[in-house]
Backbone as ProteinMPNN parsed JSONL, in Angstrom:
{"seq_chain_A": "XXXXXXXXXXXXXXXXXXXXXXXXXXXXXXXXXXXXXXXXXXXXXXXXXXXXXXXXXXXXXXXXXXXXXXXXXXXXX", "coords_chain_A": {"N_chain_A": [[-7.533, -1.945, -10.878], [-6.829, -4.811, -9.075], [-6.422, -5.251, -5.741], [-4.685, -7.482, -3.848], [-4.076, -9.879, -1.225], [-0.781, -10.518, -0.462], [0.299, -9.313, -2.674], [2.664, -6.859, -3.799], [2.717, -3.403, -3.631], [3.372, -0.189, -5.063], [3.038, 3.161, -4.205], [2.563, 6.574, -4.892], [3.501, 9.475, -2.912], [1.448, 11.34, -2.717], [-0.86, 9.88, -2.952], [-1.664, 8.254, -0.883], [-2.604, 7.817, 2.536], [-1.528, 7.6, 5.707], [1.524, 9.339, 5.657], [4.934, 9.903, 4.594], [6.63, 10.548, 1.505], [7.116, 8.079, -1.166], [5.333, 4.97, -0.99], [6.008, 1.571, -0.531], [4.467, -1.455, -0.268], [3.817, -4.621, 1.047], [0.941, -6.424, 0.853], [-1.024, -7.588, 3.507], [-3.625, -7.7, 4.363], [-6.766, -6.765, 3.07], [-8.832, -4.417, 4.11], [-11.065, -2.778, 3.374], [-12.726, -1.439, 0.427], [-13.655, 1.389, -1.345], [-15.504, 4.342, -2.321], [-14.143, 7.6, -2.031], [-13.743, 10.961, -1.836], [-14.242, 11.182, -4.69], [-12.842, 9.086, -5.898], [-11.717, 5.679, -5.978], [-10.759, 4.176, -3.017], [-8.614, 2.22, -0.847], [-8.49, 0.504, 2.196], [-5.772, -0.734, 3.741], [-3.643, -3.219, 5.165], [-0.319, -4.041, 5.928], [3.202, -4.884, 5.314], [5.847, -2.629, 5.125], [8.141, -2.338, 2.416], [11.649, -2.377, 2.239], [14.223, -0.632, 0.345], [16.088, -2.62, -0.424], [14.611, -4.815, -0.679], [13.847, -6.306, 1.565], [11.564, -6.9, 4.201], [10.04, -4.603, 6.486], [9.817, -4.855, 10.028], [6.82, -5.48, 11.904], [3.407, -4.558, 11.249], [1.749, -2.167, 9.109], [-0.77, 0.356, 8.712], [-2.495, 1.591, 5.852], [-4.152, 3.976, 3.777], [-5.08, 3.936, 0.68], [-5.151, 5.323, -2.576], [-6.726, 3.66, -5.088], [-6.489, 3.683, -7.977], [-3.966, 4.821, -8.301], [-2.08, 3.115, -7.338], [0.442, 0.782, -7.994], [1.304, -2.518, -8.974], [4.31, -4.088, -8.041], [7.295, -5.976, -8.705], [9.192, -7.543, -6.359], [12.32, -8.695, -5.392], [12.622, -11.894, -3.843], [13.691, -12.526, -0.543]], "CA_chain_A": [[-6.616, -2.827, -10.313], [-7.295, -5.589, -7.925], [-5.447, -5.28, -4.693], [-4.8, -8.803, -3.26], [-3.122, -10.288, -0.177], [0.46, -11.133, -1.028], [0.801, -8.419, -3.745], [3.403, -5.709, -3.341], [2.348, -2.232, -4.42], [4.039, 1.088, -4.894], [2.083, 4.233, -4.181], [3.216, 7.903, -4.743], [3.319, 10.116, -1.641], [0.223, 12.078, -2.7], [-1.902, 8.935, -3.215], [-1.994, 7.47, 0.269], [-2.629, 8.473, 3.892], [-0.731, 8.856, 6.115], [2.966, 9.037, 5.576], [5.782, 10.852, 3.783], [7.369, 9.814, 0.515], [6.459, 6.893, -1.767], [5.131, 3.746, -0.151], [6.031, 0.22, -1.111], [3.8, -2.177, 0.808], [3.338, -5.955, 0.731], [-0.364, -6.421, 1.446], [-1.408, -8.722, 4.35], [-5.051, -7.667, 4.559], [-7.531, -5.732, 2.479], [-9.902, -4.215, 5.067], [-12.231, -2.276, 2.696], [-12.543, -0.694, -0.773], [-14.827, 2.178, -1.562], [-15.373, 5.692, -2.782], [-13.807, 8.627, -1.148], [-13.318, 12.19, -2.596], [-14.325, 11.018, -6.082], [-12.006, 7.984, -6.38], [-11.742, 4.42, -5.192], [-9.649, 4.061, -2.056], [-8.603, 0.917, -0.151], [-7.814, 0.449, 3.567], [-4.866, -1.918, 3.644], [-2.697, -3.538, 6.242], [0.814, -4.799, 5.355], [4.523, -4.599, 5.699], [6.571, -1.799, 4.22], [9.288, -3.036, 1.892], [12.859, -1.689, 2.15], [14.764, -0.631, -1.052], [16.808, -3.865, -0.781], [13.57, -5.924, -0.849], [13.52, -6.891, 2.842], [10.358, -6.33, 4.851], [10.193, -3.972, 7.825], [9.102, -5.583, 11.101], [5.497, -4.809, 12.295], [2.51, -4.144, 10.18], [1.203, -0.747, 9.176], [-2.064, 0.594, 8.0], [-2.392, 2.668, 4.798], [-5.397, 4.279, 3.041], [-4.47, 4.045, -0.644], [-5.95, 5.494, -3.753], [-6.561, 2.411, -5.882], [-5.946, 3.972, -9.355], [-2.612, 5.339, -8.246], [-1.231, 2.016, -6.821], [0.925, -0.112, -9.054], [1.902, -3.71, -8.476], [5.698, -4.181, -8.392], [8.027, -7.224, -8.384], [10.211, -7.362, -5.363], [13.026, -10.023, -5.296], [12.397, -12.632, -2.6], [14.914, -12.449, 0.3]], "C_chain_A": [[-7.149, -3.575, -9.153], [-6.182, -5.813, -6.896], [-5.697, -6.622, -3.947], [-3.74, -9.059, -2.145], [-1.937, -10.928, -0.877], [1.097, -10.223, -2.143], [1.632, -7.329, -2.991], [3.126, -4.587, -4.287], [3.26, -1.041, -4.101], [3.023, 2.179, -5.14], [2.777, 5.59, -4.056], [2.764, 8.58, -3.432], [1.958, 10.819, -1.602], [-1.013, 11.193, -2.976], [-2.196, 7.923, -2.097], [-1.959, 8.312, 1.541], [-2.255, 7.409, 4.904], [0.707, 8.432, 6.056], [3.699, 10.108, 4.683], [6.537, 10.034, 2.748], [6.617, 8.619, -0.055], [6.349, 5.722, -0.857], [5.188, 2.514, -0.978], [5.544, -0.72, 0.034], [3.453, -3.62, 0.272], [1.998, -6.179, 1.595], [-0.553, -7.682, 2.259], [-2.877, -8.854, 4.556], [-5.695, -6.526, 3.838], [-8.774, -5.473, 3.39], [-11.174, -3.674, 4.38], [-11.781, -1.604, 1.409], [-13.765, 0.107, -1.017], [-14.523, 3.54, -1.939], [-15.014, 6.626, -1.695], [-13.249, 9.829, -2.004], [-13.223, 11.9, -4.149], [-13.487, 9.945, -6.655], [-12.282, 6.749, -5.473], [-10.548, 4.384, -4.25], [-9.757, 2.677, -1.287], [-7.905, 1.089, 1.225], [-7.116, -0.868, 3.591], [-4.061, -2.02, 4.953], [-1.571, -4.352, 5.566], [2.142, -4.412, 5.926], [5.209, -3.676, 4.641], [7.81, -2.57, 3.729], [10.435, -2.04, 1.702], [13.321, -1.645, 0.734], [15.52, -1.89, -1.443], [15.825, -5.095, -0.861], [13.163, -6.612, 0.497], [12.24, -6.182, 3.436], [10.705, -5.754, 6.235], [9.341, -4.757, 8.834], [7.804, -4.75, 11.456], [4.672, -4.402, 11.111], [2.141, -2.72, 10.289], [-0.091, -0.683, 8.432], [-1.845, 1.658, 6.944], [-3.763, 2.727, 4.135], [-4.89, 4.806, 1.696], [-5.463, 4.332, -1.688], [-5.664, 4.365, -4.812], [-5.987, 2.676, -7.305], [-4.534, 4.513, -9.411], [-1.607, 4.296, -7.689], [-0.83, 1.111, -7.963], [1.55, -1.356, -8.394], [3.387, -3.753, -8.957], [6.219, -5.576, -7.974], [9.126, -6.856, -7.427], [10.94, -8.714, -5.213], [12.795, -10.632, -3.903], [13.797, -12.602, -1.856], [14.783, -13.579, 1.284]], "O_chain_A": [[-7.86, -3.015, -8.32], [-5.17, -6.464, -7.156], [-6.807, -6.858, -3.47], [-2.648, -8.491, -2.172], [-2.089, -11.767, -1.765], [2.271, -10.37, -2.484], [1.388, -6.955, -1.843], [3.249, -4.704, -5.507], [3.825, -0.931, -3.013], [2.263, 2.156, -6.108], [3.564, 5.737, -3.121], [1.7, 8.238, -2.915], [1.357, 10.889, -0.53], [-2.101, 11.72, -3.209], [-2.859, 6.906, -2.303], [-1.351, 9.382, 1.586], [-2.796, 6.308, 4.803], [1.053, 7.293, 6.372], [3.102, 11.038, 4.14], [7.032, 8.95, 3.056], [5.604, 8.194, 0.499], [7.223, 5.51, -0.016], [4.513, 2.399, -2.001], [6.121, -0.763, 1.12], [2.878, -3.774, -0.806], [1.989, -6.121, 2.825], [-0.27, -8.769, 1.756], [-3.375, -9.933, 4.878], [-5.229, -5.393, 3.965], [-9.685, -6.3, 3.396], [-12.273, -4.073, 4.767], [-10.615, -1.233, 1.277], [-14.864, -0.436, -0.908], [-13.355, 3.926, -1.898], [-15.492, 6.503, -0.567], [-12.344, 9.627, -2.815], [-12.269, 12.312, -4.808], [-13.407, 9.874, -7.881], [-12.939, 6.795, -4.433], [-9.414, 4.555, -4.698], [-10.835, 2.103, -1.132], [-6.87, 1.743, 1.344], [-7.711, -1.941, 3.486], [-3.856, -1.057, 5.692], [-1.835, -5.231, 4.746], [2.21, -3.686, 6.918], [5.144, -3.932, 3.439], [8.436, -3.326, 4.472], [10.249, -0.988, 1.089], [12.909, -2.489, -0.063], [15.606, -2.221, -2.625], [16.237, -6.233, -1.087], [12.226, -7.41, 0.521], [11.956, -5.018, 3.154], [11.499, -6.295, 7.005], [8.267, -5.256, 8.497], [7.752, -3.529, 11.315], [5.195, -3.952, 10.091], [2.192, -2.111, 11.358], [-0.441, -1.555, 7.637], [-1.043, 2.566, 7.163], [-4.44, 1.715, 3.952], [-4.365, 5.913, 1.577], [-6.516, 3.696, -1.739], [-4.553, 4.186, -5.31], [-5.098, 1.954, -7.758], [-3.969, 4.644, -10.497], [-0.415, 4.584, -7.588], [-1.654, 0.725, -8.792], [2.24, -1.247, -7.381], [3.672, -3.489, -10.125], [5.699, -6.234, -7.073], [9.905, -5.939, -7.686], [10.312, -9.74, -4.949], [12.781, -9.911, -2.905], [14.865, -12.646, -2.467], [15.662, -13.77, 2.125]]}, "name": "protein", "num_of_chains": 1, "seq": "XXXXXXXXXXXXXXXXXXXXXXXXXXXXXXXXXXXXXXXXXXXXXXXXXXXXXXXXXXXXXXXXXXXXXXXXXXXXX"}
């Protein structure tokens, strides 16, 4: 998968660091991608997406396992 700025991804709780529960993130910056613990991981910055499709204020950092992230469609608000 190619993680790109502007994409919204969903990642299960066990496939990113650090947080609790699944993560839905609109990517604003891809800082790096590379191997870690036998898989490709990406350092990302972005905005969390609420269940209603709105974005949370403030950006957050996430370290995401690339093969476990899926691109999702989020209705524009």
